[in-house]
Amino acid sequence: MLSEKLKETTKVNHQSLEKKIVARMRSIGDINDYAILVGIFYSFFGGLELQILKHLDQTLLPDYASRRKTGMLGDDLINLTGVLRSLATAEDLPAIHNHLQAMGALYVIEGSTLGGQIIRKMIAKQLNTGNPAGMSFFDGYKDETAAMWERFKQNLDGPYYYNQEESIIESANNTFIKLNHWFDITY
């Protein structure tokens, strides 16, 4: 199944990015530090979602509109700072020229919702506040997070993607790598 193959073949790049995010989270000392983290996600995911939208065949993923993250991140950033950051450009993002590459990149974005609620609790504890403003992105789909992830994996495991796995896996790995680099070059 493609979803399991993606998990295994992206594991190294995923773990590398995860370590960087956890280190960044641990360095959060105040709301301004948290706003920087949200801004990093906003600029990268915002640019990435624009690229995905150009190439994603939404008939193959009909609930894509409900999966977009830029709106939540933008709202969080406005709540925290009052301003939005500029979006990452194509040079900063993985190449997306077709539906398969869009799905590989979307695998990374969708996967980010799984740990979001744990991250939210960690950040709230670190900031010593029960419910800080600007946390909608890390709330993900709230009680529907696990179900939305399962539906996305079922979509990936569907017959449309048989024998087309390599392009999706390469795109997912490139997305992890580019996001990892984005954390290095921003702030």
Short mmCIF file of N, CA and C in Angstrom, two decimals:
data_model
loop_
_atom_site.label_atom_id
_atom_site.label_comp_id
_atom_site.label_asym_id
_atom_site.label_seq_id
_atom_site.Cartn_x
_atom_site.Cartn_y
_atom_site.Cartn_z
N MET A 1 0.84 -1.18 0.00
CA MET A 1 0.00 0.00 0.00
C MET A 1 0.89 1.25 0.00
N LEU A 2 0.49 2.20 -0.83
CA LEU A 2 1.31 3.40 -1.00
C LEU A 2 1.48 4.17 0.30
N SER A 3 0.44 4.29 1.10
CA SER A 3 0.57 5.08 2.33
C SER A 3 1.65 4.50 3.25
N GLU A 4 1.73 3.19 3.34
CA GLU A 4 2.77 2.56 4.17
C GLU A 4 4.15 2.72 3.53
N LYS A 5 4.19 2.60 2.23
CA LYS A 5 5.46 2.77 1.52
C LYS A 5 5.98 4.21 1.68
N LEU A 6 5.09 5.16 1.62
CA LEU A 6 5.46 6.57 1.84
C LEU A 6 6.03 6.76 3.24
N LYS A 7 5.38 6.19 4.22
CA LYS A 7 5.85 6.32 5.60
C LYS A 7 7.27 5.78 5.74
N GLU A 8 7.53 4.63 5.16
CA GLU A 8 8.86 4.01 5.27
C GLU A 8 9.92 4.76 4.46
N THR A 9 9.58 5.15 3.25
CA THR A 9 10.59 5.74 2.36
C THR A 9 10.85 7.22 2.63
N THR A 10 10.02 7.84 3.45
CA THR A 10 10.25 9.24 3.82
C THR A 10 10.71 9.38 5.27
N LYS A 11 10.87 8.26 5.94
CA LYS A 11 11.15 8.25 7.37
C LYS A 11 12.37 9.09 7.76
N VAL A 12 13.47 8.94 7.04
CA VAL A 12 14.70 9.67 7.39
C VAL A 12 14.48 11.17 7.26
N ASN A 13 13.90 11.62 6.14
CA ASN A 13 13.67 13.05 5.94
C ASN A 13 12.62 13.59 6.90
N HIS A 14 11.63 12.78 7.20
CA HIS A 14 10.59 13.19 8.15
C HIS A 14 11.21 13.38 9.54
N GLN A 15 12.00 12.42 9.98
CA GLN A 15 12.61 12.52 11.31
C GLN A 15 13.58 13.70 11.40
N SER A 16 14.31 13.97 10.34
CA SER A 16 15.22 15.11 10.34
C SER A 16 14.44 16.41 10.52
N LEU A 17 13.35 16.55 9.80
CA LEU A 17 12.52 17.75 9.94
C LEU A 17 11.89 17.81 11.32
N GLU A 18 11.40 16.70 11.80
CA GLU A 18 10.76 16.65 13.11
C GLU A 18 11.72 17.12 14.22
N LYS A 19 12.97 16.70 14.14
CA LYS A 19 13.97 17.12 15.14
C LYS A 19 14.15 18.64 15.10
N LYS A 20 14.16 19.19 13.91
CA LYS A 20 14.33 20.64 13.78
C LYS A 20 13.12 21.39 14.34
N ILE A 21 11.94 20.88 14.08
CA ILE A 21 10.72 21.53 14.59
C ILE A 21 10.67 21.44 16.11
N VAL A 22 10.99 20.28 16.66
CA VAL A 22 10.99 20.12 18.12
C VAL A 22 12.02 21.07 18.75
N ALA A 23 13.19 21.17 18.17
CA ALA A 23 14.21 22.09 18.70
C ALA A 23 13.70 23.53 18.65
N ARG A 24 13.03 23.90 17.56
CA ARG A 24 12.48 25.25 17.43
C ARG A 24 11.40 25.47 18.49
N MET A 25 10.56 24.46 18.70
CA MET A 25 9.49 24.58 19.71
C MET A 25 10.08 24.74 21.10
N ARG A 26 11.11 24.00 21.40
CA ARG A 26 11.72 24.09 22.73
C ARG A 26 12.36 25.44 22.99
N SER A 27 12.69 26.16 21.93
CA SER A 27 13.32 27.47 22.10
C SER A 27 12.29 28.59 22.23
N ILE A 28 11.02 28.25 22.15
CA ILE A 28 9.97 29.26 22.27
C ILE A 28 9.91 29.75 23.71
N GLY A 29 10.11 31.05 23.86
CA GLY A 29 10.06 31.64 25.19
C GLY A 29 8.89 32.58 25.39
N ASP A 30 8.32 33.05 24.28
CA ASP A 30 7.20 33.97 24.37
C ASP A 30 6.36 33.90 23.09
N ILE A 31 5.31 34.68 23.06
CA ILE A 31 4.39 34.68 21.91
C ILE A 31 5.11 35.08 20.63
N ASN A 32 6.07 35.98 20.72
CA ASN A 32 6.81 36.40 19.52
C ASN A 32 7.58 35.23 18.92
N ASP A 33 8.19 34.41 19.76
CA ASP A 33 8.89 33.22 19.27
C ASP A 33 7.91 32.26 18.60
N TYR A 34 6.74 32.11 19.23
CA TYR A 34 5.72 31.25 18.65
C TYR A 34 5.25 31.79 17.30
N ALA A 35 5.08 33.10 17.21
CA ALA A 35 4.65 33.73 15.95
C ALA A 35 5.66 33.46 14.84
N ILE A 36 6.92 33.41 15.17
CA ILE A 36 7.95 33.09 14.17
C ILE A 36 7.73 31.68 13.64
N LEU A 37 7.45 30.73 14.52
CA LEU A 37 7.18 29.36 14.10
C LEU A 37 5.96 29.30 13.17
N VAL A 38 4.89 29.96 13.56
CA VAL A 38 3.68 30.00 12.73
C VAL A 38 4.00 30.65 11.38
N GLY A 39 4.80 31.70 11.39
CA GLY A 39 5.17 32.38 10.15
C GLY A 39 5.95 31.48 9.20
N ILE A 40 6.80 30.64 9.75
CA ILE A 40 7.57 29.71 8.92
C ILE A 40 6.62 28.75 8.21
N PHE A 41 5.69 28.18 8.97
CA PHE A 41 4.71 27.27 8.37
C PHE A 41 3.82 28.01 7.37
N TYR A 42 3.37 29.20 7.73
CA TYR A 42 2.49 29.97 6.83
C TYR A 42 3.17 30.24 5.49
N SER A 43 4.39 30.72 5.52
CA SER A 43 5.04 31.09 4.26
C SER A 43 5.31 29.86 3.40
N PHE A 44 5.75 28.76 4.01
CA PHE A 44 6.06 27.57 3.22
C PHE A 44 4.77 26.89 2.73
N PHE A 45 3.86 26.59 3.65
CA PHE A 45 2.64 25.90 3.25
C PHE A 45 1.78 26.77 2.33
N GLY A 46 1.79 28.07 2.55
CA GLY A 46 1.03 28.97 1.67
C GLY A 46 1.53 28.91 0.24
N GLY A 47 2.84 29.01 0.06
CA GLY A 47 3.40 28.90 -1.28
C GLY A 47 3.18 27.52 -1.87
N LEU A 48 3.33 26.50 -1.04
CA LEU A 48 3.16 25.12 -1.50
C LEU A 48 1.72 24.86 -1.91
N GLU A 49 0.77 25.34 -1.14
CA GLU A 49 -0.63 25.11 -1.49
C GLU A 49 -1.00 25.78 -2.81
N LEU A 50 -0.40 26.91 -3.11
CA LEU A 50 -0.65 27.54 -4.41
C LEU A 50 -0.15 26.64 -5.55
N GLN A 51 1.01 26.04 -5.37
CA GLN A 51 1.55 25.12 -6.38
C GLN A 51 0.68 23.87 -6.49
N ILE A 52 0.28 23.33 -5.36
CA ILE A 52 -0.57 22.14 -5.36
C ILE A 52 -1.87 22.42 -6.10
N LEU A 53 -2.49 23.54 -5.81
CA LEU A 53 -3.79 23.88 -6.40
C LEU A 53 -3.70 23.94 -7.93
N LYS A 54 -2.57 24.35 -8.46
CA LYS A 54 -2.40 24.43 -9.93
C LYS A 54 -2.42 23.05 -10.58
N HIS A 55 -2.02 22.02 -9.85
CA HIS A 55 -1.81 20.71 -10.48
C HIS A 55 -2.64 19.57 -9.90
N LEU A 56 -3.30 19.80 -8.80
CA LEU A 56 -4.08 18.73 -8.18
C LEU A 56 -5.38 18.51 -8.94
N ASP A 57 -5.66 17.27 -9.26
CA ASP A 57 -6.93 16.90 -9.86
C ASP A 57 -7.92 16.70 -8.71
N GLN A 58 -8.74 17.69 -8.46
CA GLN A 58 -9.63 17.65 -7.30
C GLN A 58 -10.75 16.62 -7.46
N THR A 59 -10.94 16.08 -8.65
CA THR A 59 -11.90 14.99 -8.77
C THR A 59 -11.36 13.74 -8.10
N LEU A 60 -10.02 13.65 -7.95
CA LEU A 60 -9.40 12.52 -7.28
C LEU A 60 -9.27 12.74 -5.77
N LEU A 61 -9.40 13.98 -5.33
CA LEU A 61 -9.38 14.31 -3.90
C LEU A 61 -10.44 15.39 -3.67
N PRO A 62 -11.71 14.99 -3.70
CA PRO A 62 -12.79 15.97 -3.68
C PRO A 62 -12.88 16.82 -2.42
N ASP A 63 -12.28 16.39 -1.31
CA ASP A 63 -12.35 17.19 -0.08
C ASP A 63 -11.13 18.10 0.10
N TYR A 64 -10.40 18.34 -0.98
CA TYR A 64 -9.18 19.14 -0.86
C TYR A 64 -9.44 20.53 -0.26
N ALA A 65 -10.52 21.17 -0.63
CA ALA A 65 -10.78 22.53 -0.13
C ALA A 65 -10.79 22.56 1.40
N SER A 66 -11.30 21.51 2.02
CA SER A 66 -11.35 21.47 3.49
C SER A 66 -10.00 21.11 4.10
N ARG A 67 -9.04 20.74 3.27
CA ARG A 67 -7.72 20.34 3.76
C ARG A 67 -6.69 21.48 3.69
N ARG A 68 -7.04 22.59 3.13
CA ARG A 68 -6.07 23.68 2.98
C ARG A 68 -5.71 24.28 4.33
N LYS A 69 -4.45 24.58 4.52
CA LYS A 69 -3.94 25.05 5.81
C LYS A 69 -3.63 26.55 5.84
N THR A 70 -3.44 27.16 4.69
CA THR A 70 -3.00 28.55 4.64
C THR A 70 -3.96 29.49 5.36
N GLY A 71 -5.26 29.26 5.23
CA GLY A 71 -6.23 30.13 5.90
C GLY A 71 -6.07 30.11 7.41
N MET A 72 -5.95 28.89 7.96
CA MET A 72 -5.78 28.77 9.42
C MET A 72 -4.48 29.44 9.86
N LEU A 73 -3.41 29.16 9.13
CA LEU A 73 -2.11 29.75 9.48
C LEU A 73 -2.15 31.27 9.36
N GLY A 74 -2.80 31.77 8.31
CA GLY A 74 -2.92 33.22 8.14
C GLY A 74 -3.70 33.85 9.28
N ASP A 75 -4.81 33.20 9.66
CA ASP A 75 -5.59 33.71 10.79
C ASP A 75 -4.75 33.71 12.07
N ASP A 76 -4.01 32.63 12.28
CA ASP A 76 -3.15 32.55 13.47
C ASP A 76 -2.12 33.68 13.46
N LEU A 77 -1.50 33.90 12.32
CA LEU A 77 -0.47 34.92 12.22
C LEU A 77 -1.04 36.32 12.44
N ILE A 78 -2.22 36.58 11.89
CA ILE A 78 -2.88 37.87 12.12
C ILE A 78 -3.20 38.04 13.61
N ASN A 79 -3.70 36.98 14.25
CA ASN A 79 -3.99 37.05 15.69
C ASN A 79 -2.73 37.34 16.50
N LEU A 80 -1.62 36.79 16.06
CA LEU A 80 -0.37 36.93 16.83
C LEU A 80 0.39 38.21 16.54
N THR A 81 0.42 38.62 15.27
CA THR A 81 1.29 39.74 14.89
C THR A 81 0.57 40.87 14.19
N GLY A 82 -0.60 40.58 13.65
CA GLY A 82 -1.31 41.61 12.89
C GLY A 82 -0.88 41.70 11.44
N VAL A 83 0.12 40.94 11.04
CA VAL A 83 0.60 40.99 9.65
C VAL A 83 0.89 39.58 9.13
N LEU A 84 0.84 39.48 7.82
CA LEU A 84 1.18 38.22 7.16
C LEU A 84 2.58 38.31 6.57
N ARG A 85 3.23 37.20 6.49
CA ARG A 85 4.55 37.12 5.85
C ARG A 85 4.34 36.85 4.37
N SER A 86 5.38 37.09 3.59
CA SER A 86 5.29 36.72 2.18
C SER A 86 5.41 35.21 2.06
N LEU A 87 4.87 34.69 0.98
CA LEU A 87 4.86 33.25 0.76
C LEU A 87 6.15 32.80 0.10
N ALA A 88 6.51 31.57 0.36
CA ALA A 88 7.67 30.97 -0.30
C ALA A 88 7.41 30.95 -1.80
N THR A 89 8.47 31.10 -2.56
CA THR A 89 8.35 31.08 -4.02
C THR A 89 8.75 29.72 -4.57
N ALA A 90 8.51 29.51 -5.83
CA ALA A 90 8.77 28.22 -6.47
C ALA A 90 10.22 27.76 -6.26
N GLU A 91 11.15 28.69 -6.19
CA GLU A 91 12.56 28.32 -5.99
C GLU A 91 12.79 27.68 -4.62
N ASP A 92 11.96 28.03 -3.66
CA ASP A 92 12.09 27.51 -2.29
C ASP A 92 11.32 26.22 -2.06
N LEU A 93 10.49 25.86 -3.02
CA LEU A 93 9.55 24.76 -2.85
C LEU A 93 9.94 23.56 -3.71
N PRO A 94 9.41 22.39 -3.38
CA PRO A 94 9.65 21.23 -4.25
C PRO A 94 8.94 21.45 -5.59
N ALA A 95 9.48 20.85 -6.62
CA ALA A 95 8.88 20.95 -7.95
C ALA A 95 7.53 20.23 -7.96
N ILE A 96 6.52 20.94 -8.42
CA ILE A 96 5.20 20.34 -8.57
C ILE A 96 4.71 20.72 -9.96
N HIS A 97 4.66 19.70 -10.81
CA HIS A 97 4.24 19.92 -12.20
C HIS A 97 3.09 19.01 -12.62
N ASN A 98 2.61 18.18 -11.68
CA ASN A 98 1.51 17.28 -12.02
C ASN A 98 0.80 16.83 -10.74
N HIS A 99 -0.26 16.10 -10.94
CA HIS A 99 -1.08 15.65 -9.82
C HIS A 99 -0.30 14.75 -8.85
N LEU A 100 0.54 13.88 -9.38
CA LEU A 100 1.29 12.95 -8.52
C LEU A 100 2.24 13.71 -7.59
N GLN A 101 2.94 14.69 -8.12
CA GLN A 101 3.83 15.50 -7.28
C GLN A 101 3.02 16.30 -6.26
N ALA A 102 1.85 16.77 -6.66
CA ALA A 102 0.99 17.49 -5.72
C ALA A 102 0.58 16.59 -4.56
N MET A 103 0.26 15.34 -4.87
CA MET A 103 -0.12 14.40 -3.80
C MET A 103 1.05 14.08 -2.87
N GLY A 104 2.26 14.00 -3.41
CA GLY A 104 3.43 13.78 -2.56
C GLY A 104 3.63 14.93 -1.59
N ALA A 105 3.49 16.15 -2.08
CA ALA A 105 3.63 17.33 -1.22
C ALA A 105 2.49 17.38 -0.21
N LEU A 106 1.31 17.03 -0.66
CA LEU A 106 0.15 17.05 0.23
C LEU A 106 0.27 16.00 1.34
N TYR A 107 0.97 14.92 1.07
CA TYR A 107 1.22 13.91 2.11
C TYR A 107 1.94 14.56 3.31
N VAL A 108 2.89 15.42 3.03
CA VAL A 108 3.63 16.10 4.10
C VAL A 108 2.72 17.08 4.85
N ILE A 109 1.95 17.86 4.11
CA ILE A 109 1.06 18.83 4.74
C ILE A 109 0.01 18.12 5.59
N GLU A 110 -0.61 17.09 5.04
CA GLU A 110 -1.63 16.36 5.78
C GLU A 110 -1.04 15.68 7.01
N GLY A 111 0.15 15.14 6.88
CA GLY A 111 0.80 14.50 8.02
C GLY A 111 1.08 15.47 9.15
N SER A 112 1.22 16.75 8.81
CA SER A 112 1.51 17.74 9.85
C SER A 112 0.35 17.90 10.82
N THR A 113 -0.86 17.50 10.42
CA THR A 113 -2.01 17.64 11.33
C THR A 113 -1.98 16.61 12.45
N LEU A 114 -1.30 15.48 12.22
CA LEU A 114 -1.33 14.40 13.21
C LEU A 114 -0.70 14.81 14.54
N GLY A 115 0.45 15.43 14.46
CA GLY A 115 1.12 15.82 15.69
C GLY A 115 0.72 17.19 16.20
N GLY A 116 -0.13 17.86 15.44
CA GLY A 116 -0.48 19.23 15.77
C GLY A 116 -1.08 19.42 17.15
N GLN A 117 -1.97 18.52 17.54
CA GLN A 117 -2.62 18.69 18.84
C GLN A 117 -1.63 18.46 19.98
N ILE A 118 -0.68 17.58 19.79
CA ILE A 118 0.38 17.38 20.79
C ILE A 118 1.26 18.61 20.84
N ILE A 119 1.61 19.12 19.67
CA ILE A 119 2.43 20.34 19.60
C ILE A 119 1.71 21.49 20.29
N ARG A 120 0.42 21.60 20.05
CA ARG A 120 -0.36 22.68 20.65
C ARG A 120 -0.25 22.64 22.18
N LYS A 121 -0.39 21.45 22.74
CA LYS A 121 -0.29 21.30 24.20
C LYS A 121 1.10 21.65 24.69
N MET A 122 2.12 21.22 23.95
CA MET A 122 3.50 21.52 24.35
C MET A 122 3.75 23.03 24.34
N ILE A 123 3.28 23.70 23.30
CA ILE A 123 3.50 25.14 23.20
C ILE A 123 2.71 25.89 24.27
N ALA A 124 1.48 25.48 24.50
CA ALA A 124 0.67 26.12 25.55
C ALA A 124 1.37 25.99 26.90
N LYS A 125 1.91 24.80 27.17
CA LYS A 125 2.63 24.59 28.43
C LYS A 125 3.89 25.46 28.48
N GLN A 126 4.60 25.49 27.37
CA GLN A 126 5.83 26.28 27.33
C GLN A 126 5.56 27.76 27.52
N LEU A 127 4.45 28.23 26.96
CA LEU A 127 4.09 29.64 27.11
C LEU A 127 3.32 29.90 28.40
N ASN A 128 3.04 28.82 29.15
CA ASN A 128 2.34 28.92 30.42
C ASN A 128 0.98 29.59 30.27
N THR A 129 0.27 29.13 29.25
CA THR A 129 -1.07 29.64 29.02
C THR A 129 -1.96 28.48 28.58
N GLY A 130 -3.18 28.48 29.01
CA GLY A 130 -4.09 27.38 28.70
C GLY A 130 -4.54 27.36 27.26
N ASN A 131 -4.84 28.52 26.71
CA ASN A 131 -5.40 28.57 25.37
C ASN A 131 -4.90 29.82 24.65
N PRO A 132 -3.65 29.82 24.24
CA PRO A 132 -3.13 31.02 23.58
C PRO A 132 -3.81 31.26 22.24
N ALA A 133 -3.92 32.50 21.87
CA ALA A 133 -4.47 32.85 20.55
C ALA A 133 -3.52 32.34 19.48
N GLY A 134 -4.05 32.12 18.32
CA GLY A 134 -3.20 31.76 17.19
C GLY A 134 -2.82 30.29 17.15
N MET A 135 -3.71 29.41 17.59
CA MET A 135 -3.39 27.98 17.62
C MET A 135 -4.28 27.14 16.70
N SER A 136 -5.03 27.75 15.80
CA SER A 136 -5.97 26.96 15.00
C SER A 136 -5.26 25.97 14.08
N PHE A 137 -4.10 26.33 13.55
CA PHE A 137 -3.36 25.41 12.69
C PHE A 137 -3.02 24.12 13.44
N PHE A 138 -2.55 24.25 14.66
CA PHE A 138 -2.15 23.07 15.42
C PHE A 138 -3.35 22.29 15.96
N ASP A 139 -4.54 22.87 15.90
CA ASP A 139 -5.74 22.12 16.22
C ASP A 139 -6.13 21.18 15.09
N GLY A 140 -5.57 21.42 13.91
CA GLY A 140 -5.85 20.57 12.76
C GLY A 140 -7.33 20.51 12.47
N TYR A 141 -7.83 19.30 12.39
CA TYR A 141 -9.25 19.08 12.13
C TYR A 141 -10.00 18.77 13.43
N LYS A 142 -9.39 19.14 14.53
CA LYS A 142 -9.95 18.89 15.87
C LYS A 142 -10.26 17.41 16.05
N ASP A 143 -11.50 17.06 16.39
CA ASP A 143 -11.86 15.66 16.63
C ASP A 143 -11.84 14.81 15.36
N GLU A 144 -11.78 15.46 14.22
CA GLU A 144 -11.80 14.74 12.94
C GLU A 144 -10.39 14.49 12.38
N THR A 145 -9.35 14.86 13.11
CA THR A 145 -7.99 14.76 12.60
C THR A 145 -7.65 13.33 12.18
N ALA A 146 -7.86 12.38 13.04
CA ALA A 146 -7.52 10.98 12.71
C ALA A 146 -8.34 10.49 11.53
N ALA A 147 -9.61 10.83 11.49
CA ALA A 147 -10.48 10.39 10.39
C ALA A 147 -10.05 11.01 9.06
N MET A 148 -9.70 12.29 9.08
CA MET A 148 -9.24 12.95 7.85
C MET A 148 -7.94 12.32 7.35
N TRP A 149 -7.03 11.99 8.26
CA TRP A 149 -5.78 11.34 7.88
C TRP A 149 -6.08 9.97 7.26
N GLU A 150 -6.97 9.22 7.86
CA GLU A 150 -7.32 7.89 7.33
C GLU A 150 -7.93 8.00 5.93
N ARG A 151 -8.80 8.99 5.73
CA ARG A 151 -9.38 9.18 4.39
C ARG A 151 -8.32 9.55 3.37
N PHE A 152 -7.36 10.36 3.78
CA PHE A 152 -6.28 10.73 2.86
C PHE A 152 -5.46 9.50 2.50
N LYS A 153 -5.11 8.69 3.50
CA LYS A 153 -4.34 7.47 3.23
C LYS A 153 -5.14 6.51 2.33
N GLN A 154 -6.43 6.38 2.57
CA GLN A 154 -7.26 5.52 1.72
C GLN A 154 -7.24 6.01 0.27
N ASN A 155 -7.26 7.32 0.11
CA ASN A 155 -7.18 7.89 -1.23
C ASN A 155 -5.87 7.49 -1.89
N LEU A 156 -4.76 7.64 -1.16
CA LEU A 156 -3.45 7.27 -1.70
C LEU A 156 -3.36 5.79 -2.04
N ASP A 157 -4.04 4.98 -1.27
CA ASP A 157 -3.99 3.53 -1.47
C ASP A 157 -4.97 3.06 -2.55
N GLY A 158 -5.68 3.99 -3.16
CA GLY A 158 -6.65 3.63 -4.20
C GLY A 158 -5.99 3.22 -5.50
N PRO A 159 -6.76 2.66 -6.39
CA PRO A 159 -6.23 2.10 -7.64
C PRO A 159 -5.60 3.14 -8.57
N TYR A 160 -6.01 4.40 -8.48
CA TYR A 160 -5.45 5.40 -9.39
C TYR A 160 -3.93 5.50 -9.28
N TYR A 161 -3.39 5.25 -8.10
CA TYR A 161 -1.97 5.48 -7.86
C TYR A 161 -1.11 4.23 -8.04
N TYR A 162 -1.71 3.09 -8.39
CA TYR A 162 -0.91 1.88 -8.63
C TYR A 162 0.09 2.17 -9.74
N ASN A 163 1.29 1.73 -9.54
CA ASN A 163 2.39 1.87 -10.51
C ASN A 163 2.80 3.32 -10.76
N GLN A 164 2.40 4.23 -9.88
CA GLN A 164 2.79 5.63 -10.01
C GLN A 164 3.43 6.13 -8.71
N GLU A 165 3.85 5.20 -7.90
CA GLU A 165 4.31 5.50 -6.55
C GLU A 165 5.60 6.32 -6.53
N GLU A 166 6.50 6.04 -7.45
CA GLU A 166 7.83 6.67 -7.40
C GLU A 166 7.76 8.19 -7.42
N SER A 167 6.92 8.74 -8.26
CA SER A 167 6.80 10.19 -8.36
C SER A 167 6.25 10.80 -7.07
N ILE A 168 5.28 10.14 -6.47
CA ILE A 168 4.68 10.63 -5.22
C ILE A 168 5.71 10.57 -4.09
N ILE A 169 6.43 9.46 -4.00
CA ILE A 169 7.45 9.30 -2.95
C ILE A 169 8.55 10.33 -3.11
N GLU A 170 9.01 10.53 -4.33
CA GLU A 170 10.06 11.52 -4.58
C GLU A 170 9.59 12.92 -4.18
N SER A 171 8.36 13.25 -4.53
CA SER A 171 7.81 14.57 -4.18
C SER A 171 7.68 14.74 -2.67
N ALA A 172 7.23 13.71 -1.98
CA ALA A 172 7.11 13.79 -0.51
C ALA A 172 8.48 14.00 0.12
N ASN A 173 9.47 13.23 -0.32
CA ASN A 173 10.83 13.40 0.21
C ASN A 173 11.36 14.79 -0.09
N ASN A 174 11.14 15.28 -1.31
CA ASN A 174 11.61 16.63 -1.65
C ASN A 174 10.92 17.69 -0.81
N THR A 175 9.65 17.46 -0.49
CA THR A 175 8.92 18.41 0.35
C THR A 175 9.50 18.44 1.76
N PHE A 176 9.76 17.27 2.33
CA PHE A 176 10.41 17.23 3.65
C PHE A 176 11.75 17.95 3.62
N ILE A 177 12.55 17.70 2.60
CA ILE A 177 13.88 18.31 2.47
C ILE A 177 13.77 19.83 2.34
N LYS A 178 12.87 20.29 1.49
CA LYS A 178 12.72 21.74 1.27
C LYS A 178 12.18 22.44 2.53
N LEU A 179 11.25 21.81 3.22
CA LEU A 179 10.73 22.41 4.45
C LEU A 179 11.82 22.44 5.52
N ASN A 180 12.61 21.42 5.60
CA ASN A 180 13.74 21.38 6.52
C ASN A 180 14.68 22.56 6.23
N HIS A 181 14.98 22.76 4.96
CA HIS A 181 15.84 23.88 4.55
C HIS A 181 15.18 25.22 4.85
N TRP A 182 13.86 25.30 4.67
CA TRP A 182 13.13 26.54 4.93
C TRP A 182 13.28 26.94 6.40
N PHE A 183 13.28 25.96 7.28
CA PHE A 183 13.51 26.26 8.70
C PHE A 183 14.92 26.81 8.92
N ASP A 184 15.87 26.38 8.12
CA ASP A 184 17.24 26.88 8.25
C ASP A 184 17.40 28.31 7.77
N ILE A 185 16.69 28.67 6.69
CA ILE A 185 16.94 29.97 6.07
C ILE A 185 16.01 31.07 6.56
N THR A 186 14.93 30.71 7.27
CA THR A 186 14.03 31.74 7.75
C THR A 186 14.28 31.97 9.24
N TYR A 187 14.51 33.18 9.57
CA TYR A 187 14.79 33.64 10.93
C TYR A 187 16.03 32.97 11.41
#
